[in-house]
Amino acid sequence: MGLRKHLTLGDLLIIGVAGSIGGAVFYGAQKAAAEAGPAGILAYALAPVLYFFIALTYIDLAMDYPEAGGPSRFAIYSHGQATNIINSVADLIWYLFIPPLEAYVFVALVVSEFYPGVINPATGNLTLIGGLIALALIMIMVPLNYYGIEVFTVSNKVVGSMKFALYAIMAIVFALTALKFNPYVLKNLTNYGGFMPYGVTGLFAAMPIAMFSFGGARTIPDFAEEIKGKRSIVPGLILTVVGQGVIYVTFAALFVLSVDWGVFHIRPGDWSSFLNISRNPYYYLAAAYKLPYMYILPMLYLILALFMVGYVYMGAGTRVMLAMARSKYVAGKIGEIHPRYAIPYWALIIFGLIGAAISFLFAPVPGLYGIVSDTTAAGYIGFAVNPIAMMVLRKQGASKYQVPAGWFVSATAFAISSLIVFWNGWPAVPYAVLLMTVVAVILAIIYRVKEGWLEATWYIGWIAFETLMAYIGSDGALNIIPFTWATAITAIISLAVFYPLGIILGLRQRNFEVHIKDLGGV
């Protein structure tokens, strides 16, 4: 029994554009503005351009290996098990934390408006009650994935259509409201230090939250095995990145234009103070302007976003667990497909239970943005393998579909992933690396992963290098190297040392000839 091929190009766009965008349209825009001022808009404009190169590597690999959880399998074909177990654990961490993150946002920005007891007013963290609500929300997402790809698709179409409508309504309403009521509307773009008050450093500091927002595009290759025609992957990924870019840039601009300094009691130009505002900023504007729709529209959106983003990421994360079962990093039972609903049901149940536990256990952990940074660091550590896997498989003659300018695309995608990991800074990088290491080592011992450790030395070395740079860089514990120099060093060493080393070591073995058998005829 295998997965059913049911998804069309339209379904992919709903998954990628509506399903993968959640509360980040609000808290992401707020964080970017706090780091870069109005240049946060530029960060969101640059992010899809940068992510486009990563998307091209997914297209190249997914067209040859259209598997469930494909990005968590590609490295096994190029470098063997050791590299792949690290990469797949990083991917799994990315997916495991997104549904709890959306549950956190829902409790913090919606439930707390009606029942303040879910939030600790001193820290802004979830209380015991808030954690229990977040746990329950995660478990509600499980049935929407359990009853098969058909039910999943119908749910996406209904909720996704409502989200698309809300994007348009909010964009028009928020823009008109800012123009009519906000005396600072256009001044915010040019006054108070100008468009880039914190310079290039501020712009780069805003890039991790912007790139986190675009990471949802990888859900498309994770569902590749269930796509009716695999050629839909190409326009699906490209249009997803473009669509996400339009939405995020729009809402980043709306946030900047909507900032009424008097309403927030913040000195004009003190953008960094928005890091201290835990409520949705639009709620303050609703109260000050006496406009209920400024309160209702964001809240309605967050309700829809919670469930859609939650169950889409849960579905994609379940496919990652299926991929890990096929690679023999977890119990084979996890890879079983339901005979009626054609989904990896044990993977779904286990994913839901772990996600619920994370929602509850991480409730006291301070900082929404800290969780985002840790998740982004882990995600891009996982993403970084694929550009190198792409070039190894090309040189070994294993690639039939090849995107143009492969060397340039691959090198650029690897450099971008390296910089995004570094820009997440300290302590996000070591936290992510520590969690990855513990899980990967435990699984490697239990499931006796002995193959490919020499081929993995470049990856382990690169992760150690990223951790070192985060430690000694301007945002690190030591603050030895200025930000600009540390950024340049990270990019140059990654490209000059680890990129070619990864390709050279990958060429030692023709791993794709061995591990294509893991699929058992899929």
Coordinates of C-alpha atoms in Angstrom, one line a residue:
M1 CA 0.0 0.0 0.0
G2 CA 1.5 3.4 -1.0
L3 CA 0.6 7.0 -0.8
R4 CA -2.1 8.3 -3.3
K5 CA -1.3 10.7 -6.1
H6 CA -3.9 13.3 -5.6
L7 CA -2.4 16.8 -5.5
T8 CA -2.7 19.2 -8.4
L9 CA -0.8 22.4 -9.1
G10 CA -3.6 24.3 -7.6
D11 CA -3.4 22.2 -4.4
L12 CA 0.4 22.9 -4.3
L13 CA -0.2 26.6 -4.5
I14 CA -2.7 26.5 -1.7
I15 CA -0.3 24.5 0.5
G16 CA 2.7 26.7 -0.3
V17 CA 1.1 30.2 -0.3
A18 CA -2.0 29.9 2.0
G19 CA -1.0 26.8 4.0
S20 CA 2.6 27.8 4.9
I21 CA 2.0 31.4 5.9
G22 CA 0.8 31.9 9.5
G23 CA 1.2 34.5 12.2
A24 CA 4.5 35.6 10.8
V25 CA 2.7 38.1 8.6
F26 CA 2.2 40.0 11.9
Y27 CA 5.0 39.0 14.3
G28 CA 7.5 38.7 11.4
A29 CA 6.9 42.2 10.1
Q30 CA 7.1 43.5 13.7
K31 CA 10.4 41.8 14.3
A32 CA 11.9 42.9 11.0
A33 CA 10.9 46.5 11.7
A34 CA 12.4 46.3 15.2
E35 CA 15.7 45.1 13.8
A36 CA 15.9 47.2 10.6
G37 CA 13.3 49.9 10.8
P38 CA 11.6 50.5 7.5
A39 CA 14.4 48.5 5.9
G40 CA 12.5 45.4 7.2
I41 CA 10.5 45.8 4.0
L42 CA 13.7 45.4 2.0
A43 CA 14.6 42.3 4.1
Y44 CA 11.3 40.7 3.0
A45 CA 11.9 41.8 -0.6
L46 CA 15.3 40.2 -0.6
A47 CA 14.2 37.0 1.1
P48 CA 12.3 35.5 -1.9
V49 CA 15.2 36.3 -4.2
L50 CA 17.6 34.5 -1.9
Y51 CA 15.2 31.6 -1.3
F52 CA 14.6 31.2 -5.0
F53 CA 18.1 29.6 -5.3
I54 CA 17.3 27.1 -2.5
A55 CA 14.0 26.4 -4.3
L56 CA 15.8 25.6 -7.5
T57 CA 17.9 22.9 -5.8
Y58 CA 14.7 21.4 -4.5
I59 CA 13.3 21.4 -8.0
D60 CA 16.4 19.8 -9.4
L61 CA 16.4 17.0 -6.9
A62 CA 12.6 16.5 -6.4
M63 CA 12.1 16.0 -10.2
D64 CA 14.5 13.0 -10.0
Y65 CA 13.5 11.8 -6.6
P66 CA 9.8 12.7 -6.1
E67 CA 9.5 11.1 -2.7
A68 CA 7.6 11.8 0.5
G69 CA 9.9 13.9 2.6
G70 CA 12.3 14.1 -0.3
P71 CA 14.6 16.8 1.1
S72 CA 15.2 14.5 4.1
R73 CA 16.3 11.7 1.7
F74 CA 18.3 13.5 -1.0
A75 CA 21.6 13.4 1.0
I76 CA 21.4 9.6 1.4
Y77 CA 21.8 9.3 -2.4
S78 CA 24.8 11.6 -2.5
H79 CA 26.6 11.1 0.8
G80 CA 25.1 8.0 2.5
Q81 CA 23.5 7.5 5.9
A82 CA 25.7 9.5 8.2
T83 CA 25.2 12.9 6.5
N84 CA 21.6 12.1 5.9
I85 CA 20.7 11.2 9.5
I86 CA 22.0 14.6 10.6
N87 CA 20.2 16.4 7.8
S88 CA 16.9 14.6 8.4
V89 CA 17.0 15.3 12.1
A90 CA 17.5 19.0 11.4
D91 CA 14.5 18.9 9.0
L92 CA 12.4 17.1 11.6
I93 CA 13.2 19.7 14.3
W94 CA 12.2 22.4 11.8
Y95 CA 8.8 20.7 11.3
L96 CA 8.2 19.7 14.9
F97 CA 8.5 23.2 16.2
I98 CA 6.3 25.0 13.7
P99 CA 2.8 23.7 14.8
P100 CA 3.6 24.4 18.5
L101 CA 4.9 27.9 17.4
E102 CA 1.6 28.6 15.7
A103 CA -0.3 27.3 18.8
Y104 CA 1.8 29.6 20.9
V105 CA 1.0 32.6 18.7
F106 CA -2.7 31.7 18.8
V107 CA -2.8 31.5 22.6
A108 CA -0.6 34.6 23.0
L109 CA -2.4 36.8 20.4
V110 CA -6.0 35.5 20.5
V111 CA -6.8 33.5 23.6
S112 CA -5.1 36.0 25.9
E113 CA -7.4 38.8 24.7
F114 CA -10.3 37.0 26.3
Y115 CA -8.5 35.2 29.1
P116 CA -5.3 36.9 30.2
G117 CA -4.5 34.1 32.6
V118 CA -2.9 32.1 29.7
I119 CA 0.0 34.5 29.7
N120 CA 2.5 35.4 32.4
P121 CA 2.4 39.3 32.4
A122 CA 5.9 39.6 33.8
T123 CA 7.6 37.4 31.1
G124 CA 5.1 37.1 28.2
N125 CA 5.4 33.3 28.4
L126 CA 2.5 30.8 28.5
T127 CA 1.2 29.8 31.9
L128 CA 0.3 26.2 32.8
I129 CA -3.2 26.8 31.4
G130 CA -1.8 28.4 28.3
G131 CA 0.5 25.4 27.7
L132 CA -2.4 23.0 28.1
I133 CA -4.5 24.9 25.6
A134 CA -1.6 24.9 23.1
L135 CA -1.2 21.1 23.7
A136 CA -4.9 20.6 22.9
L137 CA -4.7 22.7 19.8
I138 CA -1.9 20.4 18.4
M139 CA -4.0 17.3 19.0
I140 CA -6.9 18.8 17.1
M141 CA -4.7 19.1 14.0
V142 CA -4.2 15.3 13.8
P143 CA -7.6 14.3 12.4
L144 CA -7.3 16.7 9.5
N145 CA -4.2 14.6 8.4
Y146 CA -5.4 11.2 9.5
Y147 CA -8.3 10.8 7.0
G148 CA -6.2 10.9 3.9
I149 CA -4.9 13.3 1.4
E150 CA -8.4 13.9 -0.1
V151 CA -9.7 15.3 3.2
F152 CA -6.5 17.2 3.7
T153 CA -6.9 18.8 0.2
V154 CA -10.6 19.7 0.8
S155 CA -9.7 21.4 4.1
N156 CA -6.9 23.3 2.4
K157 CA -9.2 24.6 -0.4
V158 CA -11.8 25.8 2.1
V159 CA -9.6 27.4 4.6
G160 CA -7.0 28.5 2.0
S161 CA -9.7 30.4 0.0
M162 CA -10.8 32.2 3.2
K163 CA -7.1 33.1 4.0
F164 CA -6.6 34.5 0.4
A165 CA -9.7 36.6 0.8
L166 CA -8.5 37.9 4.2
Y167 CA -5.0 38.8 2.8
A168 CA -6.7 41.0 0.2
I169 CA -9.2 42.5 2.7
M170 CA -6.6 43.3 5.3
A171 CA -4.2 44.8 2.8
I172 CA -6.8 47.2 1.5
V173 CA -8.3 48.0 4.9
F174 CA -5.0 48.5 6.7
A175 CA -3.6 50.7 4.0
L176 CA -6.7 53.0 3.9
T177 CA -6.7 53.2 7.7
A178 CA -3.1 54.2 7.8
L179 CA -3.5 56.8 5.2
K180 CA -6.6 58.3 6.9
F181 CA -5.7 58.1 10.6
N182 CA -1.9 57.8 11.0
P183 CA -0.1 61.2 11.0
Y184 CA 3.2 59.5 10.7
V185 CA 2.3 57.2 7.7
L186 CA 4.7 58.4 5.0
K187 CA 7.1 60.0 7.5
N188 CA 8.0 56.5 8.8
L189 CA 9.7 55.7 5.5
T190 CA 12.0 58.7 5.4
N191 CA 12.2 60.5 8.8
Y192 CA 13.6 59.3 12.1
G193 CA 16.9 58.0 10.7
G194 CA 15.7 57.4 7.2
F195 CA 14.7 54.1 5.5
M196 CA 17.7 52.2 7.0
P197 CA 18.2 53.7 10.5
Y198 CA 20.3 50.7 11.7
G199 CA 22.3 50.4 8.6
V200 CA 23.3 47.3 6.7
T201 CA 23.8 45.5 10.0
G202 CA 20.1 46.0 10.9
L203 CA 19.1 44.7 7.5
F204 CA 21.1 41.5 7.9
A205 CA 19.7 41.1 11.5
A206 CA 16.2 41.1 10.0
M207 CA 17.0 38.5 7.4
P208 CA 16.6 35.4 9.6
I209 CA 13.0 36.2 10.5
A210 CA 12.3 36.9 6.8
M211 CA 14.0 33.7 5.6
F212 CA 12.1 31.8 8.3
S213 CA 8.9 33.0 6.8
F214 CA 9.8 31.5 3.4
G215 CA 10.9 28.1 4.7
G216 CA 7.4 26.8 4.2
A217 CA 8.0 26.5 0.4
R218 CA 9.8 23.2 1.1
T219 CA 6.5 21.6 2.0
I220 CA 6.0 21.1 -1.7
P221 CA 8.9 18.7 -2.3
D222 CA 7.9 16.9 0.9
F223 CA 4.5 16.1 -0.6
A224 CA 6.1 15.2 -4.0
E225 CA 5.1 11.5 -3.9
E226 CA 1.4 12.5 -3.8
I227 CA 1.5 14.9 -6.7
K228 CA -0.4 13.7 -9.8
G229 CA 2.2 15.0 -12.3
K230 CA 5.6 15.6 -10.9
R231 CA 6.2 18.4 -13.4
S232 CA 3.8 20.5 -11.2
I233 CA 6.7 20.7 -8.8
V234 CA 8.5 23.3 -11.0
P235 CA 5.7 25.9 -11.3
G236 CA 4.5 25.0 -7.8
L237 CA 7.7 26.0 -6.1
I238 CA 8.4 29.0 -8.2
L239 CA 4.9 30.5 -7.8
T240 CA 4.9 29.7 -4.1
V241 CA 8.1 31.7 -3.5
V242 CA 6.6 34.6 -5.7
G243 CA 3.2 34.4 -3.9
Q244 CA 4.8 34.4 -0.5
G245 CA 7.0 37.3 -1.4
V246 CA 4.0 39.5 -2.5
I247 CA 2.2 38.7 0.8
Y248 CA 5.1 39.2 3.1
V249 CA 6.4 42.4 1.5
T250 CA 2.8 43.8 1.5
F251 CA 2.4 43.2 5.2
A252 CA 5.9 44.4 6.1
A253 CA 5.1 47.7 4.4
L254 CA 1.7 47.9 6.0
F255 CA 3.2 47.5 9.4
V256 CA 5.7 50.3 8.8
L257 CA 3.0 52.6 7.4
S258 CA 0.6 51.8 10.3
V259 CA 3.0 52.7 13.1
D260 CA 1.5 55.6 15.0
W261 CA 4.1 56.4 17.6
G262 CA 1.7 58.2 19.8
V263 CA -0.6 55.2 20.1
F264 CA 2.3 53.0 21.2
H265 CA 3.8 55.6 23.5
I266 CA 7.2 55.1 21.8
R267 CA 9.6 57.8 20.8
P268 CA 9.4 58.3 17.0
G269 CA 12.2 56.3 15.3
D270 CA 12.7 53.9 18.2
W271 CA 11.9 50.9 16.2
S272 CA 13.7 48.5 18.5
S273 CA 11.1 49.1 21.2
F274 CA 8.6 47.0 19.2
L275 CA 10.5 43.9 20.5
N276 CA 8.9 44.7 23.8
I277 CA 5.3 44.7 22.6
S278 CA 3.7 41.2 23.1
R279 CA 0.2 42.0 21.8
N280 CA -0.6 42.3 18.1
P281 CA 0.2 45.9 17.3
Y282 CA -3.1 46.2 15.3
Y283 CA -5.0 45.7 18.5
Y284 CA -3.6 49.0 19.9
L285 CA -4.6 50.8 16.7
A286 CA -8.1 49.4 16.9
A287 CA -8.6 50.8 20.4
A288 CA -7.0 54.1 19.7
Y289 CA -8.9 54.7 16.4
K290 CA -12.1 53.1 17.7
L291 CA -12.2 50.8 14.7
P292 CA -13.3 47.3 15.6
Y293 CA -12.4 45.8 12.3
M294 CA -8.7 46.4 13.1
Y295 CA -9.2 44.0 15.9
I296 CA -11.5 41.5 14.3
L297 CA -9.6 40.9 11.0
P298 CA -6.2 40.0 12.5
M299 CA -7.9 37.8 15.0
L300 CA -10.0 36.0 12.4
Y301 CA -6.8 35.5 10.3
L302 CA -4.9 34.1 13.3
I303 CA -7.6 31.5 13.9
L304 CA -7.5 30.3 10.3
A305 CA -3.7 30.4 10.2
L306 CA -3.3 28.3 13.4
F307 CA -5.1 25.4 12.0
M308 CA -4.1 25.5 8.4
V309 CA -0.4 26.1 9.0
G310 CA -0.5 23.6 11.9
Y311 CA -1.9 20.8 9.9
V312 CA 0.0 21.5 6.7
Y313 CA 3.3 21.4 8.6
M314 CA 2.2 18.4 10.5
G315 CA 1.4 16.6 7.3
A316 CA 4.8 17.6 5.8
G317 CA 6.6 16.7 9.0
T318 CA 4.9 13.3 8.9
R319 CA 6.3 12.7 5.5
V320 CA 9.8 13.5 6.9
M321 CA 9.3 10.8 9.5
L322 CA 8.2 8.4 6.7
A323 CA 11.4 9.3 4.9
M324 CA 13.4 8.6 8.0
A325 CA 11.7 5.2 8.4
R326 CA 12.6 4.3 4.8
S327 CA 16.2 5.3 5.5
K328 CA 16.1 3.1 8.7
Y329 CA 16.8 5.8 11.2
V330 CA 13.5 5.2 13.1
A331 CA 11.4 2.1 13.6
G332 CA 10.0 0.5 10.5
K333 CA 6.5 0.7 12.0
I334 CA 6.6 4.5 11.6
G335 CA 6.7 4.0 7.9
E336 CA 3.6 1.9 7.7
I337 CA 0.9 3.3 5.4
H338 CA -2.8 3.1 6.5
P339 CA -4.6 0.6 4.2
R340 CA -7.7 2.8 3.9
Y341 CA -6.5 6.4 4.2
A342 CA -3.1 5.9 2.5
I343 CA -1.2 8.1 5.0
P344 CA 1.8 7.2 7.3
Y345 CA -0.5 7.0 10.3
W346 CA 2.0 5.9 13.0
A347 CA 4.3 8.8 11.9
L348 CA 1.3 11.2 12.2
I349 CA 0.4 9.9 15.6
I350 CA 3.9 10.1 16.9
F351 CA 4.5 13.5 15.3
G352 CA 1.3 14.8 17.0
L353 CA 2.3 13.5 20.4
I354 CA 5.8 15.0 20.2
G355 CA 4.4 18.3 18.9
A356 CA 1.9 18.4 21.8
A357 CA 4.7 17.7 24.3
I358 CA 6.8 20.5 22.8
S359 CA 3.8 22.9 23.1
F360 CA 3.4 22.1 26.8
L361 CA 7.0 21.7 27.9
F362 CA 8.2 24.8 26.0
A363 CA 5.4 27.0 27.3
P364 CA 7.6 28.5 30.1
V365 CA 10.6 29.1 27.7
P366 CA 11.0 32.8 27.3
G367 CA 10.7 34.5 23.9
L368 CA 8.6 33.8 20.8
Y369 CA 11.5 35.1 18.7
G370 CA 14.0 32.8 20.5
I371 CA 12.0 29.8 19.4
V372 CA 11.8 31.2 15.9
S373 CA 15.6 31.6 15.8
D374 CA 16.4 28.1 17.1
T375 CA 13.9 26.6 14.5
T376 CA 15.4 28.7 11.7
A377 CA 18.9 27.7 12.5
A378 CA 18.0 24.0 12.5
G379 CA 16.0 24.3 9.3
Y380 CA 18.7 26.0 7.3
I381 CA 21.4 23.5 8.6
G382 CA 19.1 20.9 7.1
F383 CA 18.5 22.8 3.9
A384 CA 22.3 23.4 3.3
V385 CA 23.0 19.8 2.4
N386 CA 20.8 19.7 -0.7
P387 CA 22.8 22.2 -2.9
I388 CA 25.9 20.0 -2.5
A389 CA 23.9 16.8 -3.0
M390 CA 22.6 18.2 -6.2
M391 CA 26.1 18.7 -7.6
V392 CA 27.3 15.3 -6.5
L393 CA 24.5 13.5 -8.2
R394 CA 25.0 15.5 -11.3
K395 CA 28.7 14.6 -11.5
Q396 CA 27.8 11.0 -11.0
G397 CA 25.3 11.0 -13.9
A398 CA 22.4 10.3 -11.6
S399 CA 20.4 13.5 -12.5
K400 CA 18.1 13.5 -15.5
Y401 CA 16.4 16.8 -14.7
Q402 CA 18.9 19.6 -14.4
V403 CA 18.1 23.3 -13.7
P404 CA 20.3 25.7 -15.7
A405 CA 23.5 27.1 -14.3
G406 CA 23.8 24.4 -11.8
W407 CA 27.1 25.4 -10.3
F408 CA 26.0 28.9 -9.7
V409 CA 22.6 27.9 -8.3
S410 CA 24.2 25.3 -6.0
A411 CA 27.0 27.5 -4.7
T412 CA 24.6 30.5 -4.1
A413 CA 22.1 28.3 -2.3
F414 CA 24.8 26.9 0.0
A415 CA 26.2 30.4 0.7
I416 CA 22.7 31.7 1.5
S417 CA 22.0 28.8 3.9
S418 CA 25.4 29.3 5.6
L419 CA 24.7 33.0 6.2
I420 CA 21.1 32.5 7.4
V421 CA 22.4 30.0 10.0
F422 CA 25.1 32.5 11.1
W423 CA 22.8 35.5 11.2
N424 CA 20.6 33.6 13.7
G425 CA 23.4 34.3 16.1
W426 CA 24.1 33.2 19.7
P427 CA 22.6 31.2 21.4
A428 CA 20.2 30.1 18.7
V429 CA 22.8 28.2 16.7
P430 CA 24.3 26.2 19.6
Y431 CA 20.9 25.4 20.9
A432 CA 19.8 24.0 17.5
V433 CA 23.1 22.2 17.1
L434 CA 23.0 20.7 20.6
L435 CA 19.4 19.4 20.0
M436 CA 20.3 18.0 16.6
T437 CA 23.4 16.3 17.9
V438 CA 21.7 14.6 20.8
V439 CA 18.9 13.3 18.7
A440 CA 21.1 12.2 15.8
V441 CA 23.6 10.4 18.0
I442 CA 20.8 8.6 19.9
L443 CA 19.2 7.4 16.6
A444 CA 22.5 6.5 15.1
I445 CA 23.4 4.3 18.0
I446 CA 20.0 2.7 18.3
Y447 CA 19.6 2.0 14.6
R448 CA 23.3 1.3 14.0
V449 CA 24.2 3.9 11.4
K450 CA 27.7 2.9 10.4
E451 CA 27.9 3.9 6.8
G452 CA 29.2 7.2 5.4
W453 CA 30.9 8.8 8.3
L454 CA 33.9 9.9 6.3
E455 CA 31.6 11.4 3.7
A456 CA 29.9 13.3 6.6
T457 CA 33.1 15.0 7.9
W458 CA 32.5 18.1 5.7
Y459 CA 29.0 18.5 7.1
I460 CA 30.0 18.0 10.7
G461 CA 33.0 20.4 10.2
W462 CA 30.7 23.0 8.6
I463 CA 28.2 22.8 11.5
A464 CA 31.1 23.2 14.0
F465 CA 32.4 26.2 11.9
E466 CA 28.9 27.9 12.0
T467 CA 28.7 27.4 15.7
L468 CA 32.2 28.9 16.2
M469 CA 31.3 31.9 14.1
A470 CA 28.1 32.4 16.0
Y471 CA 30.2 32.3 19.2
I472 CA 32.9 34.8 18.2
G473 CA 30.9 37.1 16.0
S474 CA 29.4 40.4 17.0
D475 CA 26.2 38.8 18.2
G476 CA 28.0 36.0 20.0
A477 CA 29.3 35.4 23.5
L478 CA 32.7 36.8 22.8
N479 CA 31.9 39.6 20.2
I480 CA 35.4 39.4 18.8
I481 CA 34.7 40.0 15.1
P482 CA 32.6 42.8 13.7
F483 CA 29.3 41.8 12.1
T484 CA 30.3 42.7 8.5
W485 CA 33.7 40.9 8.7
A486 CA 32.1 37.8 10.4
T487 CA 29.5 37.7 7.6
A488 CA 32.2 37.8 4.9
I489 CA 34.3 35.2 6.7
T490 CA 31.3 32.8 7.0
A491 CA 30.4 33.1 3.3
I492 CA 34.0 32.8 2.0
I493 CA 35.1 29.8 4.2
S494 CA 31.8 28.0 3.5
L495 CA 32.2 28.4 -0.2
A496 CA 36.0 28.0 -0.4
V497 CA 36.4 25.1 2.0
F498 CA 33.2 23.2 2.8
Y499 CA 31.4 23.5 -0.5
P500 CA 34.1 21.8 -2.6
L501 CA 35.0 19.4 0.3
G502 CA 31.3 18.3 0.4
I503 CA 31.3 17.6 -3.3
I504 CA 34.7 15.7 -3.3
L505 CA 33.6 13.5 -0.4
G506 CA 30.2 12.8 -1.9
L507 CA 31.9 11.5 -5.1
R508 CA 33.7 8.7 -3.1
Q509 CA 30.7 6.4 -3.3
R510 CA 27.8 5.9 -5.7
N511 CA 25.3 5.9 -2.8
F512 CA 22.3 6.5 -5.0
E513 CA 22.7 3.0 -6.5
V514 CA 22.4 1.4 -3.1
H515 CA 19.7 3.5 -1.4
I516 CA 17.2 3.8 -4.2
K517 CA 16.3 0.3 -3.0
D518 CA 15.1 1.7 0.3
L519 CA 11.8 2.8 -1.4
G520 CA 10.8 -0.8 -2.1
G521 CA 9.5 0.0 -5.5
V522 CA 7.7 3.3 -4.7

